[in-house]
Short mmCIF file of C-alpha atoms in Angstrom, two decimals:
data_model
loop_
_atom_site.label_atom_id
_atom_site.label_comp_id
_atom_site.label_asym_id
_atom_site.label_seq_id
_atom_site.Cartn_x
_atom_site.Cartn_y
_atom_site.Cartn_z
CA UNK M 1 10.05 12.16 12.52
CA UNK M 2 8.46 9.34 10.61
CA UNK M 3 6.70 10.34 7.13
CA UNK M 4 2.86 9.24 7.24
CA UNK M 5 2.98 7.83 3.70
CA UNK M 6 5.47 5.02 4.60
CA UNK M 7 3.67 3.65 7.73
CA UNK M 8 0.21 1.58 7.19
CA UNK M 9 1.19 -1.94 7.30
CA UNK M 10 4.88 -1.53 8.39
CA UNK M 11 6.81 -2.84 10.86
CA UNK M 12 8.56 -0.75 13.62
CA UNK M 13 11.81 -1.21 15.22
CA UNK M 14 11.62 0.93 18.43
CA UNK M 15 14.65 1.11 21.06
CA UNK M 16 15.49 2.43 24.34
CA UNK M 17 12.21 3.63 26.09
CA UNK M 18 10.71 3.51 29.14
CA UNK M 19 7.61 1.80 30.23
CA UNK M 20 5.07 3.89 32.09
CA UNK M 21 1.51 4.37 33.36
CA UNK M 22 -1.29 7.49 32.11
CA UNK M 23 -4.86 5.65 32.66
CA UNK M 24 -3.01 2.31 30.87
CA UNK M 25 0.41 1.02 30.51
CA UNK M 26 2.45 2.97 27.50
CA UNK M 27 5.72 3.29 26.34
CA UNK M 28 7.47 6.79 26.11
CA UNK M 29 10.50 7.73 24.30
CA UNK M 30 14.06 8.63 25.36
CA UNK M 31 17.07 10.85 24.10
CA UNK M 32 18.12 7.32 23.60
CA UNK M 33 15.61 5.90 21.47
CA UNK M 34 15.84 5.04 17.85
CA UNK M 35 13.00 3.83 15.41
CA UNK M 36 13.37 2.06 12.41
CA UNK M 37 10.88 1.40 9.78
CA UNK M 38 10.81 -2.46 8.59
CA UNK M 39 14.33 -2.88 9.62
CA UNK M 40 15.93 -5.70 7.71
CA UNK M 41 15.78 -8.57 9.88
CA UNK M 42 15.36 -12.10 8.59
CA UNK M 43 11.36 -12.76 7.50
CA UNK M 44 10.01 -9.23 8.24
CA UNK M 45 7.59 -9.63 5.65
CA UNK M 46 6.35 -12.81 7.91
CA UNK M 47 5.78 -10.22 10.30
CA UNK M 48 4.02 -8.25 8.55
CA UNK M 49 1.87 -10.65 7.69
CA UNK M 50 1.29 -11.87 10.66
CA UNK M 51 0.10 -8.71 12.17
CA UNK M 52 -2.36 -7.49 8.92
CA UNK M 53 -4.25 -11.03 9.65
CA UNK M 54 -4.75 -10.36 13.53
CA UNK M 55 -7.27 -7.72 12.23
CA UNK M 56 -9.72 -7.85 9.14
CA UNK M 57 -8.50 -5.22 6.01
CA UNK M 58 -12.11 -3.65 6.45
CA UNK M 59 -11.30 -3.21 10.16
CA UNK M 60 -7.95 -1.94 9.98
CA UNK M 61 -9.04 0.89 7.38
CA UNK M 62 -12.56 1.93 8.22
CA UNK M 63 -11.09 5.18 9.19
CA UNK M 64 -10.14 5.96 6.13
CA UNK M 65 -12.37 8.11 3.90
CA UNK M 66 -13.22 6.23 0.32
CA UNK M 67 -13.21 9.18 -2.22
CA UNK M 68 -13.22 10.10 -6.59
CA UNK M 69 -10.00 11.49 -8.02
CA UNK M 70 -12.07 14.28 -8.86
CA UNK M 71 -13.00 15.05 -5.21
CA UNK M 72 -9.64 14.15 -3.78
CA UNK M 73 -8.44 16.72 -6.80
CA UNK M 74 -10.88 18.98 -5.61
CA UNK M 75 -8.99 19.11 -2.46
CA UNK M 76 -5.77 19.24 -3.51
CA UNK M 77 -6.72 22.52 -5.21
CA UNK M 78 -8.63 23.89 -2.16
CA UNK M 79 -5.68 22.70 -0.11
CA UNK M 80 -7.73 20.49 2.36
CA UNK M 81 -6.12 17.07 1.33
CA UNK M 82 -2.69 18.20 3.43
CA UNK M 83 -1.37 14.94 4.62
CA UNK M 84 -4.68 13.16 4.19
CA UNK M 85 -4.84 9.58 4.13
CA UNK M 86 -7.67 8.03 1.70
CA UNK M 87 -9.23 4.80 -0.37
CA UNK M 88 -9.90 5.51 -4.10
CA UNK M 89 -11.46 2.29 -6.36
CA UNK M 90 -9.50 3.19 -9.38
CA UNK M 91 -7.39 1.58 -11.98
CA UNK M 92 -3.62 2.29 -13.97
CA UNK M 93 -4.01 3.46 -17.44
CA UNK M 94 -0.60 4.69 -17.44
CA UNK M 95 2.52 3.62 -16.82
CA UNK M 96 5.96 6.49 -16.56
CA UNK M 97 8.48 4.27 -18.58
CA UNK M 98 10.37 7.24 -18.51
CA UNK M 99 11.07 6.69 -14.66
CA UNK M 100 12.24 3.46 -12.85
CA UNK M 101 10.36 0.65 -11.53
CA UNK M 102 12.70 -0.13 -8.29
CA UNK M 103 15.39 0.95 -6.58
CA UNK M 104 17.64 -0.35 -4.00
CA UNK M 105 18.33 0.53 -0.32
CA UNK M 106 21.44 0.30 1.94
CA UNK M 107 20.53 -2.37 4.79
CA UNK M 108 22.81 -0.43 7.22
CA UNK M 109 21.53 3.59 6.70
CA UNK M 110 18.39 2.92 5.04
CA UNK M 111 19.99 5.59 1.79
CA UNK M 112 19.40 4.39 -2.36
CA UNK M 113 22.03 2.37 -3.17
CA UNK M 114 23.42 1.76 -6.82
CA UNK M 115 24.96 -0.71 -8.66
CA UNK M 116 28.85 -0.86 -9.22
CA UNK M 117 30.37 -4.11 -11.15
CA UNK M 118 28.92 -7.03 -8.89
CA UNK M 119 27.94 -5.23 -5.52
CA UNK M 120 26.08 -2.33 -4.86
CA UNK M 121 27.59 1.38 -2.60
CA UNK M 122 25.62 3.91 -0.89
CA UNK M 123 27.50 7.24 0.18
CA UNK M 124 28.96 5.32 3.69
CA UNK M 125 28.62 1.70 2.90
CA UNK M 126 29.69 -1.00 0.15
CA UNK M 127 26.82 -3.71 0.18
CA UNK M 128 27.12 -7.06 -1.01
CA UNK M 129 23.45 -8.43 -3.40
CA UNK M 130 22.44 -11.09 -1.17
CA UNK M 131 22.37 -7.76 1.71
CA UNK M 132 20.79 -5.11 -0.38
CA UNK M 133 17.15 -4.08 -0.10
CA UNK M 134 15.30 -4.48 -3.10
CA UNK M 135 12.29 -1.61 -3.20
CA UNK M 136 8.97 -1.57 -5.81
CA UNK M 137 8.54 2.11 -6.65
CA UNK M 138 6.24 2.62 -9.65
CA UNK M 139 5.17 6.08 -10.93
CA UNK M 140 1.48 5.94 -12.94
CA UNK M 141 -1.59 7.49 -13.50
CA UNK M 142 -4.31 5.86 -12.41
CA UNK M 143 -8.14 6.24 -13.11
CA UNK M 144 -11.62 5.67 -12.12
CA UNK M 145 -14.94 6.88 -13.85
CA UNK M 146 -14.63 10.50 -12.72
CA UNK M 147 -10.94 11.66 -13.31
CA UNK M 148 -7.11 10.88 -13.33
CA UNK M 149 -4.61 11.83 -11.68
CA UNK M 150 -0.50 10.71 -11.16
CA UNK M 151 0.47 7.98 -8.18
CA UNK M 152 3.52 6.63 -6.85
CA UNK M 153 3.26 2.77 -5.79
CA UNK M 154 4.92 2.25 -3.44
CA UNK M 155 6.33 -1.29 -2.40
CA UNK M 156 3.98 -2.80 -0.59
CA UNK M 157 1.53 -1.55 -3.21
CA UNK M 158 2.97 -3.28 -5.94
CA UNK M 159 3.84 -6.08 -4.33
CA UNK M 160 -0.02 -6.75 -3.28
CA UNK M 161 -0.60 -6.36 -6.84
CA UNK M 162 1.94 -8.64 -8.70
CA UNK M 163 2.45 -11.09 -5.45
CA UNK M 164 5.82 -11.11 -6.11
CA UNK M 165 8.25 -9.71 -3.79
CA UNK M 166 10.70 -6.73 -5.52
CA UNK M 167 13.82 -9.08 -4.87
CA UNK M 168 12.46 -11.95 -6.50
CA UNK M 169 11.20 -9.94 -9.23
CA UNK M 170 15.15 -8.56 -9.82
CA UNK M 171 17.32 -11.00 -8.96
CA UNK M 172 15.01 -14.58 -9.40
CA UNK M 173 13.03 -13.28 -12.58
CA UNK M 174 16.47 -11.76 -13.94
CA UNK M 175 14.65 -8.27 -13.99
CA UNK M 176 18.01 -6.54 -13.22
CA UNK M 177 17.21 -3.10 -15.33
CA UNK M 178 15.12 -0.73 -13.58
CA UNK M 179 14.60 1.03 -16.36
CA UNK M 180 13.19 -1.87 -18.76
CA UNK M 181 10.06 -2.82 -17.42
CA UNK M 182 9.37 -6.57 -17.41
CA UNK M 183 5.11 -7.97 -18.19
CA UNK M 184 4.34 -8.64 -15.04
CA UNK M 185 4.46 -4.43 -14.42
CA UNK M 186 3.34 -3.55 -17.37
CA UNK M 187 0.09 -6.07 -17.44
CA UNK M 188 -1.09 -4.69 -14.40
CA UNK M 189 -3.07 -1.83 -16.48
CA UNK M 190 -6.88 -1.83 -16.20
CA UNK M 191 -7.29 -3.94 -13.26
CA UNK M 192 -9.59 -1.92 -10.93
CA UNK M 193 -8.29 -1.90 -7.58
CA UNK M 194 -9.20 -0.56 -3.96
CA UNK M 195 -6.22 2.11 -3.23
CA UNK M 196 -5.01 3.19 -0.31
CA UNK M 197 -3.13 6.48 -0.83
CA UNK M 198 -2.08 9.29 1.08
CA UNK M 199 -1.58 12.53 -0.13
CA UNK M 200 2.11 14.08 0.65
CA UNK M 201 3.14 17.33 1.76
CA UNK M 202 3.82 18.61 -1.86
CA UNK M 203 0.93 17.65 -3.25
CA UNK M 204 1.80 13.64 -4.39
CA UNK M 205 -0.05 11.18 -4.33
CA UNK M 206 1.51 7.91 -2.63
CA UNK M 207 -0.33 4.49 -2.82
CA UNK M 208 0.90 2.32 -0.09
CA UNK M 209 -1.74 -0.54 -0.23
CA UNK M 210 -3.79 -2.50 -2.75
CA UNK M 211 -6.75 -4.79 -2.41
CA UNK M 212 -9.46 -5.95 -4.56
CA UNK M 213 -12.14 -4.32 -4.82
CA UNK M 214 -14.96 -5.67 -1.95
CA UNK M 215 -18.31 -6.98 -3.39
CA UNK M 216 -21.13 -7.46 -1.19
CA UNK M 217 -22.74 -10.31 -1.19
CA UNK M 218 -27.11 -9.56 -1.28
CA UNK M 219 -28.77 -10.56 1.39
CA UNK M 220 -29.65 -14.40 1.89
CA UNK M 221 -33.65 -14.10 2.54
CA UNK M 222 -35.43 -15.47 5.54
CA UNK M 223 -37.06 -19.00 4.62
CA UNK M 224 -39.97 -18.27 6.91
CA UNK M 225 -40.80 -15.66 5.59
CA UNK M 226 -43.07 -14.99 2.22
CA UNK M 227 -43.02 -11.92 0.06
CA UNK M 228 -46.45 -10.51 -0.52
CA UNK M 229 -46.22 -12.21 -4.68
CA UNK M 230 -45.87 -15.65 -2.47
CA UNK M 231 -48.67 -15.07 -0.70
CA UNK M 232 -51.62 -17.10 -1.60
CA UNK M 233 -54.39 -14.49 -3.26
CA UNK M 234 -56.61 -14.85 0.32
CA UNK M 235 -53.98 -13.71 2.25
CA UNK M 236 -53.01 -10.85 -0.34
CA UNK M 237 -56.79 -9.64 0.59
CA UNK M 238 -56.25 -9.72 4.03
CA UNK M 239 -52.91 -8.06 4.00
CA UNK M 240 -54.49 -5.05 1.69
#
């Protein structure tokens, strides 16, 4: 029931199940239980947070396999990328200004909700601003040295890589038009990144994270220890 692509570093809601015991304690589901993805309580993203610092980045993805747009295109075409989950180092060169660059949910049924005069409706619900979900949704192509290919960011994405949550962007920054794309989207071009995209059941690609790309730092040498050019010419000798 939940979709892959939406999951890595989200919060669950989970309701009505029952506790019980297979080798360790577990929790099993019900004809009563409901789950909810980052329901909208007060400071989820403090949660969330909160739980992506228990356990290093590295850590939490080192199951995922780092791969080139060409191979992961590769796969796409061979049809062995199927719901595969991924990191690609690769940058946006393009942005779709022909699309939109958020939309907004309904609090209550989770459904796109749009603007009408100073509040916002869904099909079932009229929603008032200060309730509505603001949502980062950003299609581009991005790029790395071997090929490109076209991405969806998704919020969390985009909000790793402007650090500026999609509500604040709207309604603080006065970004209102989701179809007028304000600097701080567009300026993101050309900045490599470490991706972490899954590929969807019709062939899209979804990024749901974005880091920095890691550098590794060389290897601070041992102080007792002397390379052979160090070596005094005697002990070269005795070494050869």
């Amino acid at each position: 029931m939940i979709q892959t692509e939406d999951i890595i570093g989200k919060v669950f809601a989970i309701t009505a199940t029952t506790v019980t015991y297979f080798n360790k304690l577990q929790l099993e589901s019900t004809t009563s239980t409901t789950i909810a993805i980052n329901p909208p309580i007060p400071d989820l993203q403090t949660y969330v947070n909160r739980f992506q610092e228990l356990v290093p980045l590295a850590e939490q993805h080192a199951s995922l396999s780092h791969i080139t747009i060409a191979e992961l295109k590769t796969k796409i075409y061979n049809k062995t990328a199927q719901q595969g989950h991924y990191t690609c180092t690769a940058r946006i060169t393009e942005i779709d200004e022909l699309r939109t660059w958020f939309y907004v949910k309904c609090p209550k049924c989770g459904n796109k909700a749009y603007p009408e005069k100073d509040h916002f409706v869904c099909l079932d619900d009229d929603i008032e601003e200060e309730e509505a979900i603001f949502m980062y949704c950003l299609n581009a192509k991005i790029t790395d040295n071997t090929d490109s290919i076209e991405a969806v960011f998704y919020n969390e994405a985009l909000n790793d890589i402007v650090k500026i949550s999609c509500r604040d962007m709207v309604i603080d920054l006065g970004n209102r038009n989701p179809k007028v794309f304000p600097n701080k989207i567009t300026s993101i071009k050309e900045e490599p990144k470490l991706l972490h995209i899954a590929v969807k059941g019709n062939n899209n690609i979804a990024v749901n994270k974005a880091e920095n790309p890691r550098t590794f730092q060389p290897a601070t040498p041992d102080p007792k220890k002397r390379t052979l050019a160090q070596l005094p010419d005697s002990d070269k000798k005795a070494k050869h």
